[in-house]
Short mmCIF file of C-alpha atoms in Angstrom, two decimals:
data_model
loop_
_atom_site.label_atom_id
_atom_site.label_comp_id
_atom_site.label_asym_id
_atom_site.label_seq_id
_atom_site.Cartn_x
_atom_site.Cartn_y
_atom_site.Cartn_z
CA UNK A 1 4.27 -3.10 -6.94
CA UNK A 2 0.68 -1.71 -7.78
CA UNK A 3 -0.04 -5.51 -8.60
CA UNK A 4 1.69 -7.17 -5.85
CA UNK A 5 0.69 -5.10 -2.87
CA UNK A 6 -2.97 -5.96 -2.72
CA UNK A 7 -1.95 -9.66 -2.67
CA UNK A 8 0.34 -9.36 0.12
CA UNK A 9 -1.90 -10.27 2.82
CA UNK A 10 -3.53 -13.06 0.69
CA UNK A 11 -0.19 -14.49 0.25
CA UNK A 12 0.30 -15.56 3.74
CA UNK A 13 -3.06 -17.39 5.13
CA UNK A 14 -4.39 -16.23 8.53
CA UNK A 15 -5.08 -19.79 10.00
CA UNK A 16 -3.98 -19.40 13.65
CA UNK A 17 -2.21 -17.27 15.92
CA UNK A 18 1.33 -18.15 15.08
CA UNK A 19 0.63 -18.03 11.18
CA UNK A 20 -1.10 -14.75 11.82
CA UNK A 21 1.99 -13.24 13.62
CA UNK A 22 4.18 -14.71 10.48
CA UNK A 23 1.79 -13.49 8.00
CA UNK A 24 1.81 -9.72 9.49
CA UNK A 25 5.76 -10.26 9.67
CA UNK A 26 6.08 -11.49 6.24
CA UNK A 27 3.53 -8.94 4.83
CA UNK A 28 5.62 -5.96 6.25
CA UNK A 29 8.95 -7.61 4.67
CA UNK A 30 7.00 -7.97 1.44
CA UNK A 31 5.98 -4.47 1.23
CA UNK A 32 9.44 -2.83 2.11
CA UNK A 33 10.85 -5.20 -0.86
CA UNK A 34 8.08 -3.87 -3.05
CA UNK A 35 8.91 -0.04 -2.22
CA UNK A 36 12.44 -0.83 -2.72
CA UNK A 37 11.52 -2.60 -6.11
CA UNK A 38 9.62 0.39 -7.34
CA UNK A 39 11.85 3.31 -5.93
CA UNK A 40 15.36 2.23 -5.74
CA UNK A 41 16.36 0.20 -9.01
CA UNK A 42 14.41 2.52 -11.38
CA UNK A 43 16.16 5.51 -9.85
CA UNK A 44 19.56 4.09 -10.06
CA UNK A 45 19.11 2.72 -13.26
CA UNK A 46 17.81 6.03 -14.58
CA UNK A 47 20.79 7.61 -13.20
CA UNK A 48 23.10 4.99 -14.75
CA UNK A 49 21.77 5.55 -18.09
CA UNK A 50 22.32 9.59 -17.82
CA UNK A 51 25.89 8.95 -16.48
CA UNK A 52 28.56 9.21 -19.15
CA UNK A 53 32.38 9.45 -18.09
CA UNK A 54 33.63 12.97 -18.74
CA UNK A 55 36.46 11.55 -21.00
CA UNK A 56 34.24 10.31 -23.40
CA UNK A 57 33.54 12.02 -26.86
CA UNK A 58 31.11 10.67 -29.41
CA UNK A 59 32.24 10.41 -32.92
CA UNK A 60 30.47 10.13 -36.28
CA UNK A 61 29.02 12.01 -39.25
CA UNK A 62 25.79 12.67 -37.62
CA UNK A 63 24.59 13.15 -33.86
CA UNK A 64 24.63 9.39 -33.43
CA UNK A 65 27.57 8.66 -35.95
CA UNK A 66 28.38 5.96 -37.98
CA UNK A 67 27.73 2.74 -35.82
CA UNK A 68 27.30 4.76 -32.82
CA UNK A 69 30.62 4.33 -31.27
CA UNK A 70 32.20 6.25 -28.28
CA UNK A 71 36.02 7.20 -28.47
CA UNK A 72 37.75 7.95 -25.48
CA UNK A 73 40.56 10.62 -24.74
CA UNK A 74 43.29 7.94 -25.81
CA UNK A 75 41.23 7.05 -28.98
CA UNK A 76 41.20 10.72 -30.31
CA UNK A 77 44.85 11.65 -29.04
CA UNK A 78 46.24 8.70 -31.35
CA UNK A 79 44.10 9.92 -34.20
CA UNK A 80 45.09 13.40 -33.87
CA UNK A 81 48.76 12.42 -33.63
CA UNK A 82 48.84 10.50 -37.01
CA UNK A 83 47.43 6.90 -35.66
CA UNK A 84 43.98 7.36 -37.25
CA UNK A 85 42.23 9.15 -40.23
CA UNK A 86 41.07 12.04 -38.23
CA UNK A 87 43.84 14.16 -39.16
CA UNK A 88 45.85 11.77 -41.62
CA UNK A 89 45.79 11.81 -45.49
CA UNK A 90 43.14 9.35 -45.38
CA UNK A 91 40.52 11.37 -43.96
CA UNK A 92 37.45 11.01 -45.99
CA UNK A 93 35.93 14.05 -44.74
CA UNK A 94 33.30 12.41 -42.77
CA UNK A 95 35.38 12.40 -39.50
CA UNK A 96 35.93 16.14 -37.95
CA UNK A 97 37.19 17.13 -34.72
CA UNK A 98 34.21 17.44 -32.27
CA UNK A 99 35.70 19.57 -29.78
CA UNK A 100 38.85 21.23 -31.71
CA UNK A 101 41.11 22.63 -29.04
CA UNK A 102 39.25 21.16 -26.13
CA UNK A 103 41.39 17.79 -25.56
CA UNK A 104 43.95 19.36 -23.66
CA UNK A 105 42.16 19.42 -20.34
CA UNK A 106 42.53 15.88 -19.44
CA UNK A 107 43.88 15.20 -16.03
CA UNK A 108 45.23 12.25 -14.11
CA UNK A 109 41.97 12.15 -12.12
CA UNK A 110 39.85 11.36 -15.37
CA UNK A 111 41.76 8.16 -15.69
CA UNK A 112 41.52 7.23 -11.89
CA UNK A 113 37.79 8.01 -11.46
CA UNK A 114 35.49 4.72 -11.43
CA UNK A 115 32.73 4.53 -14.06
CA UNK A 116 29.30 4.30 -12.73
CA UNK A 117 29.26 0.49 -13.62
CA UNK A 118 32.40 -0.23 -12.10
CA UNK A 119 31.35 1.09 -8.70
CA UNK A 120 30.09 -1.33 -5.81
CA UNK A 121 26.31 -1.15 -5.01
CA UNK A 122 26.84 1.27 -2.02
CA UNK A 123 29.11 3.31 -4.10
CA UNK A 124 26.43 3.95 -6.65
CA UNK A 125 23.66 4.49 -3.86
CA UNK A 126 26.18 7.28 -2.51
CA UNK A 127 26.64 8.57 -5.95
CA UNK A 128 23.06 8.89 -7.10
CA UNK A 129 22.21 10.76 -3.75
CA UNK A 130 24.91 13.20 -4.60
CA UNK A 131 23.49 13.56 -8.05
CA UNK A 132 20.73 16.34 -8.92
CA UNK A 133 18.64 13.32 -10.55
CA UNK A 134 18.98 11.50 -7.20
CA UNK A 135 17.96 14.70 -4.94
CA UNK A 136 15.13 15.15 -7.28
CA UNK A 137 13.70 11.80 -6.94
CA UNK A 138 14.16 11.85 -3.43
CA UNK A 139 12.07 14.70 -3.14
CA UNK A 140 9.42 13.31 -5.19
CA UNK A 141 9.20 9.99 -3.52
CA UNK A 142 9.07 12.01 0.04
CA UNK A 143 6.21 14.29 -1.30
CA UNK A 144 4.36 11.08 -2.65
CA UNK A 145 4.78 9.30 0.55
CA UNK A 146 3.74 11.89 2.69
CA UNK A 147 0.50 12.44 0.49
CA UNK A 148 -0.04 8.62 0.60
CA UNK A 149 0.22 8.68 4.61
CA UNK A 150 -1.84 11.77 4.77
CA UNK A 151 -4.60 10.11 2.79
CA UNK A 152 -4.55 7.07 4.96
CA UNK A 153 -4.63 8.89 8.08
CA UNK A 154 -7.57 11.14 7.15
CA UNK A 155 -9.24 9.96 4.26
CA UNK A 156 -9.43 6.35 3.25
CA UNK A 157 -7.47 3.40 4.17
CA UNK A 158 -7.24 -0.49 3.36
CA UNK A 159 -8.55 -3.27 5.60
CA UNK A 160 -8.61 -7.18 4.97
CA UNK A 161 -11.05 -9.94 6.55
CA UNK A 162 -9.60 -12.36 8.53
CA UNK A 163 -12.53 -14.29 9.87
CA UNK A 164 -15.94 -15.46 8.71
CA UNK A 165 -17.96 -13.24 11.09
CA UNK A 166 -19.17 -11.18 8.39
CA UNK A 167 -20.06 -13.76 5.83
CA UNK A 168 -21.56 -13.98 3.29
CA UNK A 169 -21.05 -10.05 2.74
CA UNK A 170 -17.35 -10.69 3.20
CA UNK A 171 -15.13 -13.68 2.92
CA UNK A 172 -11.64 -14.62 4.40
CA UNK A 173 -8.95 -12.74 2.53
CA UNK A 174 -11.25 -9.96 1.14
CA UNK A 175 -9.51 -6.64 0.92
CA UNK A 176 -11.63 -3.27 1.29
CA UNK A 177 -11.35 0.40 1.38
CA UNK A 178 -12.72 2.13 4.64
CA UNK A 179 -13.48 5.81 4.32
CA UNK A 180 -12.98 7.85 7.32
CA UNK A 181 -14.61 11.32 6.14
CA UNK A 182 -18.42 10.88 6.42
CA UNK A 183 -18.33 9.63 10.09
CA UNK A 184 -17.58 13.51 10.89
CA UNK A 185 -20.26 15.00 9.10
CA UNK A 186 -23.41 12.75 9.20
CA UNK A 187 -24.84 10.36 11.46
CA UNK A 188 -24.62 6.38 11.25
CA UNK A 189 -27.61 4.69 9.87
CA UNK A 190 -28.93 1.10 10.17
CA UNK A 191 -27.30 -1.61 7.80
CA UNK A 192 -24.03 0.45 7.18
CA UNK A 193 -20.80 -1.61 7.72
CA UNK A 194 -18.34 -0.03 10.01
CA UNK A 195 -14.93 -0.84 11.07
CA UNK A 196 -14.09 0.23 14.84
CA UNK A 197 -12.02 -0.27 17.68
CA UNK A 198 -13.18 -2.64 20.24
CA UNK A 199 -15.02 -1.49 23.12
CA UNK A 200 -13.75 -1.99 26.90
CA UNK A 201 -16.20 -4.66 27.32
CA UNK A 202 -14.98 -6.76 24.44
CA UNK A 203 -11.16 -6.67 25.61
CA UNK A 204 -12.53 -7.84 29.00
CA UNK A 205 -13.97 -10.90 27.38
CA UNK A 206 -11.10 -11.75 25.27
CA UNK A 207 -8.36 -10.86 27.78
CA UNK A 208 -6.25 -7.56 27.36
CA UNK A 209 -3.16 -10.03 26.60
CA UNK A 210 -4.92 -11.37 23.73
CA UNK A 211 -3.96 -9.86 20.35
CA UNK A 212 -7.68 -9.59 19.22
CA UNK A 213 -8.23 -7.05 22.05
CA UNK A 214 -6.14 -4.55 20.21
CA UNK A 215 -7.32 -5.30 16.33
CA UNK A 216 -9.98 -3.32 14.79
CA UNK A 217 -13.29 -5.02 13.96
CA UNK A 218 -15.99 -4.85 11.44
CA UNK A 219 -19.49 -5.46 11.91
CA UNK A 220 -22.89 -4.01 10.84
CA UNK A 221 -25.05 -1.56 12.54
CA UNK A 222 -28.52 -2.85 13.37
CA UNK A 223 -29.84 -0.01 15.63
CA UNK A 224 -28.90 3.51 16.51
CA UNK A 225 -29.41 5.52 19.42
CA UNK A 226 -32.94 5.61 20.84
CA UNK A 227 -33.99 2.15 19.03
CA UNK A 228 -35.44 -0.51 20.69
CA UNK A 229 -33.56 -3.71 19.60
CA UNK A 230 -35.03 -7.29 20.12
CA UNK A 231 -34.15 -10.90 18.65
CA UNK A 232 -36.99 -13.23 18.96
CA UNK A 233 -39.36 -15.53 17.12
CA UNK A 234 -36.66 -17.83 15.68
CA UNK A 235 -33.65 -15.54 15.51
CA UNK A 236 -35.71 -12.49 13.82
CA UNK A 237 -34.43 -9.17 14.38
CA UNK A 238 -36.91 -6.41 15.46
CA UNK A 239 -36.07 -2.56 15.67
CA UNK A 240 -38.93 -0.53 17.14
CA UNK A 241 -41.20 -3.51 17.05
CA UNK A 242 -40.72 -3.90 13.08
CA UNK A 243 -38.98 -6.84 11.86
CA UNK A 244 -36.04 -6.09 9.40
CA UNK A 245 -35.67 -7.58 6.20
CA UNK A 246 -31.96 -8.61 6.24
CA UNK A 247 -31.12 -10.71 2.85
CA UNK A 248 -27.12 -10.24 3.74
CA UNK A 249 -27.25 -12.71 6.65
CA UNK A 250 -26.00 -16.06 6.47
CA UNK A 251 -28.80 -17.64 8.60
CA UNK A 252 -31.31 -16.74 11.39
CA UNK A 253 -29.95 -16.25 14.72
CA UNK A 254 -29.80 -19.12 17.20
CA UNK A 255 -30.57 -17.03 20.34
CA UNK A 256 -32.65 -14.59 21.41
CA UNK A 257 -31.72 -10.84 22.71
CA UNK A 258 -33.33 -7.99 24.40
CA UNK A 259 -35.51 -5.84 24.17
CA UNK A 260 -32.98 -3.19 24.82
CA UNK A 261 -32.78 0.43 24.20
CA UNK A 262 -29.85 2.14 22.47
CA UNK A 263 -28.23 4.53 24.61
CA UNK A 264 -27.36 8.17 23.44
CA UNK A 265 -23.73 8.01 21.53
CA UNK A 266 -23.99 4.46 21.06
CA UNK A 267 -24.95 1.94 18.16
CA UNK A 268 -25.57 -1.84 18.25
CA UNK A 269 -23.61 -3.94 15.80
CA UNK A 270 -23.95 -7.47 14.75
CA UNK A 271 -22.16 -9.67 12.44
CA UNK A 272 -23.87 -11.07 9.16
CA UNK A 273 -23.13 -14.64 10.23
CA UNK A 274 -24.99 -14.23 13.27
CA UNK A 275 -24.15 -17.61 14.81
CA UNK A 276 -20.53 -17.25 14.37
CA UNK A 277 -19.64 -13.56 15.48
CA UNK A 278 -18.73 -12.10 18.76
CA UNK A 279 -20.70 -9.07 18.43
CA UNK A 280 -22.81 -6.64 20.53
CA UNK A 281 -25.26 -9.43 21.62
CA UNK A 282 -22.50 -10.51 23.77
CA UNK A 283 -20.63 -7.35 24.85
CA UNK A 284 -23.16 -4.91 24.59
CA UNK A 285 -23.15 -1.40 22.79
CA UNK A 286 -20.70 0.21 20.63
CA UNK A 287 -19.74 3.82 21.43
CA UNK A 288 -19.94 5.85 18.05
CA UNK A 289 -16.57 7.42 18.74
CA UNK A 290 -14.67 4.06 18.39
CA UNK A 291 -15.88 3.98 14.80
CA UNK A 292 -12.92 4.25 12.24
CA UNK A 293 -14.77 4.41 9.40
CA UNK A 294 -17.50 3.08 6.83
CA UNK A 295 -16.73 0.14 4.50
CA UNK A 296 -17.30 1.24 0.81
CA UNK A 297 -16.34 -1.21 -1.51
CA UNK A 298 -13.99 -4.62 -1.92
CA UNK A 299 -10.98 -4.10 -4.04
CA UNK A 300 -9.51 -7.70 -3.81
CA UNK A 301 -9.67 -10.31 -5.02
CA UNK A 302 -10.83 -9.04 -8.72
CA UNK A 303 -13.62 -11.23 -8.99
CA UNK A 304 -15.43 -9.81 -5.58
CA UNK A 305 -14.87 -6.22 -6.34
CA UNK A 306 -18.02 -4.15 -5.57
CA UNK A 307 -19.97 -3.03 -2.43
CA UNK A 308 -22.92 -5.47 -2.51
CA UNK A 309 -24.47 -5.93 0.93
CA UNK A 310 -22.92 -2.87 2.47
CA UNK A 311 -25.39 -0.34 2.63
#
């Protein structure tokens, strides 16, 4: 599950609206299957390995005996009545009664009770939930899931890149971690990459019915409140009259913008792929309260792990 989970979004390409919808559905199905594969079979099999029928006794000259064979009530009864070497004249002294006087407690219920392997799948599940092992496992899984959801809600969450608007910093299919703590304790700085909920102006441009109007976006902060921003001289970015060094961009902008002053409580964000990004130079300023968190590092695919160009 640990290996498969990060690859789920990559497995289903995001090419157009239809494939995107299908990818979301398939990714959700795959995640459910991953959880089921991780949690259910391991617990059921572990429980299965611990279940031994009540009428089973283990025989042998040591704790595992010679040959490691099990004896049922009928085997032991047969030997007690002379049908075997347990109490017969051929006893070599190695076989002894493992539970003297304790074999007269058998009832018809023991013969009629199904073994775990003979149960149907749903009966096995029911038996597992009713067992002490099942209750303990459910408690463990519940606590683990609660902690994971709490971490995702308040501290860090995964995101994937569906487009090339932030190329070359991110490529399509990259998956990254977004931390959500520091936005509450320190202000945003220029050149930080942030994930945010789109502002109202963006929704108006793409249309409220468009799925993109509800999706989180990822861009780079190029100016904070109070900064004077301008794009001029062949696509160069100027902040407060100073040309910015931007080695992370794909190319210079083919447009002019500003000058504008970033209002209080807002930031200006642009995509690194300046000429192929629907960003702040089109829809304006981003309220800082819309920011979900800062992108901190790429964790998938393995050959792109790192945080190059994110700060």
